[in-house]
Amino acid sequence: MGILIKNGEIVTAKDRYIGDIYCADGKILRIGMNLEKESAKDEVIDASGQFVFPGLVDPHTHMELPFMGTVSADDFENGTAAAIAGGTTTIIDFVVPARGANIFDALKEWKEKAKKAVADYAFHMALTGWFDHTAEDMRRCVQEEGVTSFKVFMAYKGAIGIDDGELWQALKAAGKLGCVLSVHAENGDVIAHLQKKFLAEGNTEPKYHALSRPSPLEGEATARFLALARMTGAEVYVVHMTCREAVDALAKAQRGGQKAYGETCPQYLLLDDSVYEKPNFEGAAYVMSPPIRPKGHGEALWQGLQNGTLQTIGTDHCPFMQKGQKEMGRGDFTKIPNGAAGVENRLGLIYTYGVEAGRFDLCRMVDLLATAAARIFHLYPQKGTIVPGADADLVVYDPEGETTIAAARQVSKCDRNIFEGMKVKGRPTYVIAAGRIQYKDGDLKVERGKGRFLKRYLTVAQ
Ligand code: URP
Ligand code: ZN
Ligand code: ZN
């Protein structure tokens, strides 16, 4: 069965025009005017008055991640279903081996877990330590496994975090291979000191999570990471940037000619640290790293998106239930599992508070939510754009109407939504993934196991 989408306003990162799209066998076959059905069985979608976006790419998710003594609450099936409901048809998740574990065993484990995904997925490989064999492991990841991007954590010291010597070696190896190294940039040593100090003083509430990780510690780590990257020549990507100091450090590196990219997430654009004051331990729902920042930082991030310092908006989707999971940190904020859901809400939030609010146009939105991530992480043009030959991943978005975000109505299994009560303009009416209609007017019809592992190749010039 083919799918013919008629009369929608097709939006890519470069272009906007009214036209028709014909898809079959999982691919976009034709784009033009007055296209006709090619078989009696073809489904026709009338997209008049609606936008047609490429299926969105989320470069930062953590489905069923073992983390901080528990496992994130959305598995690959449910998490990718939540993604589809929010217009995201491709995720890039993180393989996070325990320090010292064999990374190919970890990759095998993640591939096994992800077999039930309903949307396509790729993996970044986290380097949680540096050993004699790691550079060779990285080469094999890229050349044999199609995993072409890596990640390091400067936070989470004593667990998955690495030190500067290890970071240096990871940067050198990534530079040599020509692949992107991502970083979670926070000064882990100072954070560990502040956490101890707060606990020793009897300060155990969720708000001390944020107070033990102030924004200058993210700015310092970002600047240090970028300085080391400059010395090694590696191409780098800073994940979940939250603050003015980090954006300034990235802008400076880019002015110096470095190939350095930045990602932020809706929670850092739209929320402020007053969330940690919520009574009854509700602040725990917002415990993530880096934390939500004081008012003002969000504006610096919006500016970074507007002036091109930041390239992508990911979600860092990593939900934990309030009941049974976040509660593990009652009496000790360092034991609250870090993370929150977001994959389902990214498009609505950024359309509403980015495009509708006049901060940037639709083409820039598509770039931020799909195209740039596909390019940086070697999925373009299979993903992230609308051209003949690309995967038939498409979102038909009706800009009319308004919905209110509520955990009670979400696909994610999480019992909280950090955007609860926020109003969102418009909604996806159809989400098509690899040529399958997976979402239609609020009805999710996903198929377990239909998501494919995306092997990537270092072929795209940036
Ligand atoms: O708090 C967060 N962000 N949890 C997920 C792991 C990470 O640091 O991205
Ligand atoms: Zn992180
Ligand atoms: Zn993350």
Short mmCIF file of C-alpha atoms and ligand atoms in Angstrom, two decimals:
data_model
loop_
_atom_site.label_atom_id
_atom_site.label_comp_id
_atom_site.label_asym_id
_atom_site.label_seq_id
_atom_site.Cartn_x
_atom_site.Cartn_y
_atom_site.Cartn_z
CA MET A 1 0.00 0.00 0.00
CA GLY A 2 1.25 3.46 -0.91
CA ILE A 3 0.43 6.71 0.84
CA LEU A 4 -0.42 9.90 -1.02
CA ILE A 5 -0.35 13.10 1.06
CA LYS A 6 -2.16 15.86 -0.82
CA ASN A 7 -1.96 19.64 -0.60
CA GLY A 8 0.03 19.98 2.62
CA GLU A 9 2.55 22.74 3.25
CA ILE A 10 5.80 20.78 3.03
CA VAL A 11 8.42 22.16 5.41
CA THR A 12 12.09 21.24 5.37
CA ALA A 13 15.05 23.01 6.95
CA LYS A 14 15.46 24.97 3.70
CA ASP A 15 12.07 25.27 2.07
CA ARG A 16 8.30 25.66 2.42
CA TYR A 17 5.85 24.95 -0.37
CA ILE A 18 2.47 23.41 -1.06
CA GLY A 19 2.68 20.03 -2.74
CA ASP A 20 1.91 16.33 -2.73
CA ILE A 21 4.10 13.47 -1.52
CA TYR A 22 3.79 9.88 -2.69
CA CYS A 23 5.36 7.12 -0.59
CA ALA A 24 5.64 3.38 -1.16
CA ASP A 25 7.83 0.55 0.11
CA GLY A 26 8.90 2.66 3.08
CA LYS A 27 10.37 5.45 0.94
CA ILE A 28 9.36 8.83 -0.40
CA LEU A 29 9.07 8.18 -4.12
CA ARG A 30 7.70 11.40 -5.59
CA ILE A 31 7.10 15.01 -4.60
CA GLY A 32 5.12 17.24 -6.93
CA MET A 33 1.85 18.88 -7.83
CA ASN A 34 -1.38 17.03 -8.62
CA LEU A 35 0.08 13.58 -7.93
CA GLU A 36 -2.34 10.69 -8.38
CA LYS A 37 -2.86 7.41 -6.56
CA GLU A 38 -0.74 4.66 -8.13
CA SER A 39 -2.77 1.72 -6.88
CA ALA A 40 -6.37 1.27 -5.78
CA LYS A 41 -5.10 0.31 -2.32
CA ASP A 42 -3.19 3.57 -1.77
CA GLU A 43 -4.28 5.63 1.22
CA VAL A 44 -4.87 9.31 0.49
CA ILE A 45 -4.36 11.89 3.23
CA ASP A 46 -5.81 15.33 2.67
CA ALA A 47 -3.30 17.66 4.37
CA SER A 48 -4.90 20.93 3.20
CA GLY A 49 -4.28 23.65 5.78
CA GLN A 50 -1.71 21.49 7.56
CA PHE A 51 2.07 21.28 7.64
CA VAL A 52 4.07 18.25 6.55
CA PHE A 53 7.36 17.91 8.44
CA PRO A 54 10.03 15.24 8.10
CA GLY A 55 9.73 12.67 10.89
CA LEU A 56 11.65 14.20 13.77
CA VAL A 57 14.97 12.88 15.02
CA ASP A 58 15.68 12.92 18.75
CA PRO A 59 19.46 12.69 19.21
CA HIS A 60 19.25 12.12 22.97
CA THR A 61 17.10 9.46 24.68
CA HIS A 62 17.64 6.86 27.38
CA MET A 63 15.12 4.01 27.06
CA GLU A 64 15.31 1.33 29.79
CA LEU A 65 18.61 2.75 31.01
CA PRO A 66 20.06 1.09 34.11
CA PHE A 67 20.98 4.16 36.17
CA MET A 68 21.39 5.11 39.82
CA GLY A 69 20.15 1.78 41.16
CA THR A 70 17.07 1.54 38.96
CA VAL A 71 16.03 1.50 35.29
CA SER A 72 14.40 4.36 33.34
CA ALA A 73 10.67 3.80 33.14
CA ASP A 74 10.05 3.68 29.38
CA ASP A 75 11.36 0.63 27.59
CA PHE A 76 12.21 0.73 23.89
CA GLU A 77 8.69 -0.28 22.87
CA ASN A 78 6.80 2.21 24.99
CA GLY A 79 9.40 4.93 24.68
CA THR A 80 9.45 4.82 20.89
CA ALA A 81 5.62 4.71 20.89
CA ALA A 82 5.68 7.91 22.97
CA ALA A 83 8.14 9.32 20.45
CA ILE A 84 5.79 8.50 17.54
CA ALA A 85 2.86 10.16 19.34
CA GLY A 86 5.02 13.28 19.51
CA GLY A 87 6.13 13.20 15.86
CA THR A 88 9.57 11.68 16.47
CA THR A 89 10.23 8.74 14.16
CA THR A 90 13.93 8.21 14.91
CA ILE A 91 15.75 8.20 18.23
CA ILE A 92 19.45 8.00 18.96
CA ASP A 93 19.81 6.30 22.31
CA PHE A 94 22.95 5.73 24.38
CA VAL A 95 24.66 2.44 25.08
CA VAL A 96 26.10 2.99 28.56
CA PRO A 97 28.41 0.14 29.61
CA ALA A 98 29.40 -0.10 33.28
CA ARG A 99 32.94 1.15 33.78
CA GLY A 100 35.33 -1.57 32.62
CA ALA A 101 32.62 -3.61 30.86
CA ASN A 102 33.16 -4.83 27.31
CA ILE A 103 31.48 -2.32 24.99
CA PHE A 104 30.52 -4.94 22.40
CA ASP A 105 28.73 -6.97 25.07
CA ALA A 106 26.91 -3.77 26.08
CA LEU A 107 26.02 -3.01 22.45
CA LYS A 108 24.63 -6.54 22.08
CA GLU A 109 22.57 -6.05 25.22
CA TRP A 110 21.15 -2.71 23.98
CA LYS A 111 20.39 -4.16 20.55
CA GLU A 112 18.51 -6.99 22.21
CA LYS A 113 16.48 -4.56 24.36
CA ALA A 114 15.75 -2.37 21.36
CA LYS A 115 14.38 -5.20 19.20
CA LYS A 116 10.89 -4.33 20.44
CA ALA A 117 11.14 -0.68 19.36
CA VAL A 118 8.31 0.63 17.19
CA ALA A 119 10.40 3.38 15.60
CA ASP A 120 13.87 3.38 14.05
CA TYR A 121 16.85 3.85 16.33
CA ALA A 122 20.60 4.29 16.33
CA PHE A 123 23.08 4.25 19.19
CA HIS A 124 25.79 6.51 20.52
CA MET A 125 28.40 4.56 22.49
CA ALA A 126 29.31 5.95 25.92
CA LEU A 127 32.96 5.63 26.93
CA THR A 128 32.84 5.18 30.69
CA GLY A 129 36.56 4.63 31.18
CA TRP A 130 39.77 4.47 29.17
CA PHE A 131 41.74 1.25 28.77
CA ASP A 132 44.49 -0.06 26.49
CA HIS A 133 41.92 -1.49 24.07
CA THR A 134 39.49 1.45 23.95
CA ALA A 135 40.87 3.17 20.82
CA GLU A 136 40.67 -0.12 18.91
CA ASP A 137 37.17 -0.75 20.30
CA MET A 138 36.12 2.65 18.98
CA ARG A 139 37.46 1.85 15.53
CA ARG A 140 35.55 -1.43 15.49
CA CYS A 141 32.38 0.32 16.67
CA VAL A 142 32.56 2.69 13.72
CA GLN A 143 33.76 0.30 11.03
CA GLU A 144 32.07 -2.95 12.03
CA GLU A 145 28.99 -1.92 13.99
CA GLY A 146 27.85 1.32 12.35
CA VAL A 147 28.02 3.19 15.66
CA THR A 148 29.71 6.39 14.56
CA SER A 149 29.35 8.65 17.61
CA PHE A 150 30.63 8.45 21.16
CA LYS A 151 29.85 10.16 24.45
CA VAL A 152 31.65 10.89 27.67
CA PHE A 153 30.38 12.09 31.03
CA MET A 154 32.39 14.68 32.97
CA ALA A 155 29.85 14.34 35.80
CA TYR A 156 28.79 11.18 37.70
CA LYS A 157 32.26 10.74 39.16
CA GLY A 158 32.82 7.31 40.70
CA ALA A 159 30.20 5.75 38.40
CA ILE A 160 30.19 6.39 34.63
CA GLY A 161 32.18 9.67 34.70
CA ILE A 162 35.72 9.90 33.35
CA ASP A 163 38.70 12.08 34.32
CA ASP A 164 40.51 14.60 32.13
CA GLY A 165 43.28 12.16 31.15
CA GLU A 166 40.66 9.72 29.89
CA LEU A 167 38.80 12.54 28.20
CA TRP A 168 41.97 13.60 26.39
CA GLN A 169 42.48 10.10 25.03
CA ALA A 170 38.84 9.81 23.94
CA LEU A 171 39.12 13.13 22.10
CA LYS A 172 42.34 12.07 20.36
CA ALA A 173 40.84 8.76 19.26
CA ALA A 174 37.59 10.40 18.04
CA GLY A 175 39.61 12.99 16.11
CA LYS A 176 41.66 10.28 14.45
CA LEU A 177 38.55 8.34 13.42
CA GLY A 178 36.75 11.48 12.24
CA CYS A 179 33.69 10.87 14.37
CA VAL A 180 31.78 13.06 16.81
CA LEU A 181 32.44 12.93 20.55
CA SER A 182 29.53 14.15 22.70
CA VAL A 183 29.90 15.30 26.26
CA HIS A 184 27.84 15.73 29.39
CA ALA A 185 29.74 18.76 30.66
CA GLU A 186 29.62 19.43 34.40
CA ASN A 187 32.55 19.59 36.83
CA GLY A 188 32.04 16.23 38.55
CA ASP A 189 34.68 16.70 41.25
CA VAL A 190 33.32 19.99 42.56
CA ILE A 191 29.75 18.64 42.40
CA ALA A 192 30.79 15.61 44.49
CA HIS A 193 32.33 17.98 47.06
CA LEU A 194 29.20 20.19 47.21
CA GLN A 195 26.90 17.19 47.49
CA LYS A 196 28.86 15.93 50.50
CA LYS A 197 28.87 19.37 52.09
CA PHE A 198 25.09 19.83 51.73
CA LEU A 199 24.35 16.37 53.11
CA ALA A 200 26.73 16.91 56.04
CA GLU A 201 24.82 20.12 56.84
CA GLY A 202 21.54 18.17 56.85
CA ASN A 203 20.33 19.60 53.53
CA THR A 204 18.69 16.65 51.87
CA GLU A 205 15.77 18.10 49.85
CA PRO A 206 15.49 17.94 46.02
CA LYS A 207 16.42 21.63 45.70
CA TYR A 208 19.95 20.83 46.91
CA HIS A 209 20.40 18.78 43.77
CA ALA A 210 20.29 22.07 41.82
CA LEU A 211 22.30 23.99 44.41
CA SER A 212 25.11 21.42 44.30
CA ARG A 213 25.38 21.82 40.51
CA PRO A 214 25.43 25.59 39.86
CA SER A 215 25.67 26.84 36.28
CA PRO A 216 29.34 28.03 36.46
CA LEU A 217 30.32 24.38 36.97
CA GLU A 218 28.67 23.55 33.65
CA GLY A 219 30.29 26.58 32.02
CA GLU A 220 33.73 25.61 33.34
CA ALA A 221 33.42 21.99 32.19
CA THR A 222 32.13 23.05 28.77
CA ALA A 223 35.04 25.49 28.29
CA ARG A 224 37.58 22.88 29.48
CA PHE A 225 36.14 20.21 27.20
CA LEU A 226 36.21 22.57 24.23
CA ALA A 227 39.79 23.65 24.99
CA LEU A 228 40.91 20.02 25.02
CA ALA A 229 38.90 19.30 21.87
CA ARG A 230 40.66 22.20 20.14
CA MET A 231 44.07 20.74 21.00
CA THR A 232 43.10 17.32 19.64
CA GLY A 233 41.15 18.48 16.57
CA ALA A 234 38.09 16.39 17.44
CA GLU A 235 34.60 17.29 16.22
CA VAL A 236 32.43 17.63 19.30
CA TYR A 237 28.82 17.97 20.46
CA VAL A 238 27.76 19.27 23.86
CA VAL A 239 24.54 17.60 25.03
CA HIS A 240 21.75 19.14 27.13
CA MET A 241 23.18 22.65 27.49
CA THR A 242 21.33 24.61 30.14
CA CYS A 243 23.01 27.93 30.84
CA ARG A 244 24.49 31.18 29.62
CA GLU A 245 28.05 30.25 30.65
CA ALA A 246 27.99 27.08 28.53
CA VAL A 247 26.51 28.87 25.50
CA ASP A 248 29.19 31.56 25.77
CA ALA A 249 31.94 28.92 25.89
CA LEU A 250 30.54 27.18 22.82
CA ALA A 251 30.16 30.44 20.87
CA LYS A 252 33.79 31.31 21.65
CA ALA A 253 35.00 27.92 20.40
CA GLN A 254 32.96 28.28 17.21
CA ARG A 255 34.37 31.78 16.61
CA GLY A 256 37.81 30.18 16.85
CA GLY A 257 36.88 27.85 14.00
CA GLN A 258 36.18 24.68 15.98
CA LYS A 259 33.70 22.11 14.73
CA ALA A 260 31.60 22.15 17.86
CA TYR A 261 27.84 21.72 18.14
CA GLY A 262 25.39 22.33 20.97
CA GLU A 263 22.10 20.78 22.02
CA THR A 264 19.55 22.03 24.49
CA CYS A 265 16.21 20.56 25.61
CA PRO A 266 12.70 21.99 26.08
CA GLN A 267 12.89 21.80 29.89
CA TYR A 268 15.86 24.18 29.96
CA LEU A 269 14.13 26.60 27.60
CA LEU A 270 10.76 26.62 29.33
CA LEU A 271 11.15 25.91 33.06
CA ASP A 272 13.07 27.61 35.86
CA ASP A 273 14.47 26.45 39.18
CA SER A 274 11.33 27.40 41.15
CA VAL A 275 10.21 23.83 40.28
CA TYR A 276 12.50 22.59 43.03
CA GLU A 277 10.45 24.46 45.64
CA LYS A 278 7.36 22.32 45.02
CA PRO A 279 6.03 20.76 48.24
CA ASN A 280 5.58 17.05 49.05
CA PHE A 281 8.78 15.96 47.34
CA GLU A 282 7.28 16.92 43.95
CA GLY A 283 10.51 18.79 43.17
CA ALA A 284 12.09 15.36 42.71
CA ALA A 285 10.24 14.96 39.40
CA TYR A 286 12.50 17.74 38.04
CA VAL A 287 15.76 16.30 39.33
CA MET A 288 17.92 15.87 36.28
CA SER A 289 21.51 16.69 35.43
CA PRO A 290 22.33 19.40 34.71
CA PRO A 291 19.44 20.84 36.72
CA ILE A 292 16.79 23.34 35.65
CA ARG A 293 18.36 26.79 35.98
CA PRO A 294 17.30 30.10 37.51
CA LYS A 295 15.27 32.46 35.28
CA GLY A 296 17.37 34.18 32.60
CA HIS A 297 19.33 31.17 31.40
CA GLY A 298 16.39 30.07 29.25
CA GLU A 299 16.60 33.35 27.33
CA ALA A 300 20.32 32.77 26.66
CA LEU A 301 19.43 29.36 25.23
CA TRP A 302 16.69 30.77 22.97
CA GLN A 303 19.23 33.32 21.73
CA GLY A 304 21.72 30.52 21.10
CA LEU A 305 19.10 28.76 18.97
CA GLN A 306 18.31 31.98 17.12
CA ASN A 307 21.89 33.00 16.37
CA GLY A 308 23.06 29.51 15.39
CA THR A 309 25.33 28.75 18.36
CA LEU A 310 23.07 25.82 19.25
CA GLN A 311 22.21 23.34 16.50
CA THR A 312 19.70 20.93 18.01
CA ILE A 313 16.92 20.49 20.54
CA GLY A 314 16.92 16.96 21.95
CA THR A 315 14.92 15.71 24.91
CA ASP A 316 17.23 13.65 27.15
CA HIS A 317 14.13 11.49 27.62
CA CYS A 318 14.96 9.49 30.76
CA PRO A 319 11.81 9.14 32.87
CA PHE A 320 11.59 7.80 36.40
CA MET A 321 8.38 7.21 38.28
CA GLN A 322 7.73 9.43 41.27
CA LYS A 323 6.36 6.37 43.02
CA GLY A 324 9.04 3.80 43.72
CA GLN A 325 11.87 5.47 41.81
CA LYS A 326 12.23 9.20 42.58
CA GLU A 327 11.17 8.28 46.11
CA MET A 328 14.46 6.40 46.53
CA GLY A 329 15.93 9.84 47.23
CA ARG A 330 13.67 10.91 50.08
CA GLY A 331 16.13 11.95 52.76
CA ASP A 332 19.10 12.17 50.36
CA PHE A 333 18.85 14.20 47.14
CA THR A 334 21.88 12.40 45.67
CA LYS A 335 19.82 9.18 45.52
CA ILE A 336 16.99 10.64 43.41
CA PRO A 337 17.35 9.05 39.96
CA ASN A 338 18.27 11.82 37.53
CA GLY A 339 16.02 12.35 34.54
CA ALA A 340 12.54 13.07 33.18
CA ALA A 341 10.35 12.30 30.16
CA GLY A 342 10.13 14.60 27.15
CA VAL A 343 10.10 12.74 23.85
CA GLU A 344 6.32 13.05 23.47
CA ASN A 345 6.17 16.80 23.98
CA ARG A 346 9.12 18.23 22.07
CA LEU A 347 7.35 19.14 18.83
CA GLY A 348 4.27 20.71 20.43
CA LEU A 349 6.36 22.73 22.86
CA ILE A 350 8.84 24.01 20.31
CA TYR A 351 6.14 24.75 17.75
CA THR A 352 4.20 26.71 20.38
CA TYR A 353 6.95 28.49 22.32
CA GLY A 354 9.47 28.71 19.47
CA VAL A 355 7.58 29.25 16.20
CA GLU A 356 4.23 30.62 17.39
CA ALA A 357 6.01 32.87 19.87
CA GLY A 358 7.99 34.36 16.95
CA ARG A 359 11.43 33.19 18.08
CA PHE A 360 12.22 31.36 14.82
CA ASP A 361 10.45 30.13 11.72
CA LEU A 362 9.19 26.69 10.75
CA CYS A 363 12.25 25.84 8.64
CA ARG A 364 14.55 26.57 11.57
CA MET A 365 12.31 24.44 13.80
CA VAL A 366 12.64 21.50 11.41
CA ASP A 367 16.40 21.98 11.37
CA LEU A 368 16.56 22.02 15.18
CA LEU A 369 14.26 19.02 15.68
CA ALA A 370 15.32 16.81 12.79
CA THR A 371 17.73 17.87 10.08
CA ALA A 372 20.74 19.06 12.06
CA ALA A 373 20.81 15.95 14.26
CA ALA A 374 20.50 13.72 11.19
CA ARG A 375 23.42 15.55 9.58
CA ILE A 376 25.70 15.67 12.61
CA PHE A 377 25.07 12.01 13.44
CA HIS A 378 25.32 10.59 9.91
CA LEU A 379 21.68 9.77 9.25
CA TYR A 380 21.11 12.37 6.53
CA PRO A 381 19.43 12.25 4.00
CA GLN A 382 17.84 8.91 4.91
CA LYS A 383 16.39 10.76 7.91
CA GLY A 384 15.69 14.38 8.76
CA THR A 385 14.43 15.71 5.44
CA ILE A 386 11.81 15.29 2.73
CA VAL A 387 13.36 14.23 -0.58
CA PRO A 388 12.71 11.36 -2.99
CA GLY A 389 14.66 8.36 -1.76
CA ALA A 390 14.51 9.32 1.92
CA ASP A 391 12.66 7.09 4.38
CA ALA A 392 8.94 7.82 4.39
CA ASP A 393 9.04 9.36 7.87
CA LEU A 394 6.53 12.20 7.88
CA VAL A 395 4.43 14.20 10.31
CA VAL A 396 1.24 15.94 9.26
CA TYR A 397 0.69 18.74 11.76
CA ASP A 398 -2.55 20.64 12.18
CA PRO A 399 -1.68 24.09 13.60
CA GLU A 400 -5.26 24.70 14.77
CA GLY A 401 -6.56 23.99 18.25
CA GLU A 402 -4.88 23.69 21.59
CA THR A 403 -4.15 20.85 23.99
CA THR A 404 -2.99 20.80 27.58
CA ILE A 405 -0.12 18.52 28.56
CA ALA A 406 -1.08 15.96 31.21
CA ALA A 407 0.73 12.88 32.52
CA ALA A 408 -2.65 11.18 32.76
CA ARG A 409 -3.00 11.24 28.96
CA GLN A 410 0.56 10.47 27.89
CA VAL A 411 1.92 7.36 26.21
CA SER A 412 5.05 7.40 28.36
CA LYS A 413 4.65 5.13 31.38
CA CYS A 414 5.88 7.88 33.69
CA ASP A 415 3.47 9.07 36.39
CA ARG A 416 4.65 12.67 36.06
CA ASN A 417 5.09 15.14 33.22
CA ILE A 418 7.39 18.06 33.94
CA PHE A 419 5.37 20.19 31.48
CA GLU A 420 2.06 19.34 33.19
CA GLY A 421 -0.61 21.97 32.49
CA MET A 422 1.30 23.75 29.74
CA LYS A 423 -0.76 24.62 26.67
CA VAL A 424 0.40 23.47 23.27
CA LYS A 425 -0.82 24.79 19.93
CA GLY A 426 -1.73 22.32 17.19
CA ARG A 427 -1.14 18.57 17.08
CA PRO A 428 0.15 15.86 14.80
CA THR A 429 -2.77 14.34 12.86
CA TYR A 430 -0.69 11.67 11.10
CA VAL A 431 2.70 10.25 11.94
CA ILE A 432 4.18 7.98 9.29
CA ALA A 433 7.29 5.94 10.07
CA ALA A 434 9.11 4.12 7.28
CA GLY A 435 5.92 4.19 5.22
CA ARG A 436 3.60 2.91 7.96
CA ILE A 437 0.83 5.08 9.37
CA GLN A 438 1.53 4.76 13.09
CA TYR A 439 -0.59 7.56 14.45
CA LYS A 440 -3.85 8.93 13.11
CA ASP A 441 -6.00 11.57 14.83
CA GLY A 442 -4.98 10.59 18.34
CA ASP A 443 -4.98 6.85 17.63
CA LEU A 444 -1.64 5.16 18.07
CA LYS A 445 -1.28 2.01 15.95
CA VAL A 446 2.31 0.98 16.46
CA GLU A 447 3.78 -2.42 15.79
CA ARG A 448 6.18 -3.98 18.26
CA GLY A 449 9.54 -4.73 16.70
CA LYS A 450 9.02 -2.73 13.50
CA GLY A 451 11.73 -0.23 14.44
CA ARG A 452 15.07 -0.90 12.76
CA PHE A 453 18.60 -0.47 14.03
CA LEU A 454 20.20 2.20 11.83
CA LYS A 455 23.77 1.35 10.96
CA ARG A 456 25.59 4.59 10.23
CA TYR A 457 28.57 5.40 8.04
CA LEU A 458 31.06 8.26 8.16
CA THR A 459 30.17 9.49 4.69
CA VAL A 460 28.42 12.83 5.12
CA ALA A 461 30.55 15.96 4.79
CA GLN A 462 29.43 18.57 7.33
O1 URP B 1 19.45 13.67 34.43
C1 URP B 1 19.72 13.18 33.37
N1 URP B 1 20.07 13.96 32.39
N2 URP B 1 19.63 11.84 33.22
C2 URP B 1 19.99 11.08 32.10
C3 URP B 1 21.48 10.86 32.01
C4 URP B 1 22.19 12.05 31.47
O2 URP B 1 23.00 12.65 32.16
O3 URP B 1 21.93 12.45 30.33
ZN ZN B 2 23.81 13.85 30.72
ZN ZN B 3 21.11 12.06 28.72
#
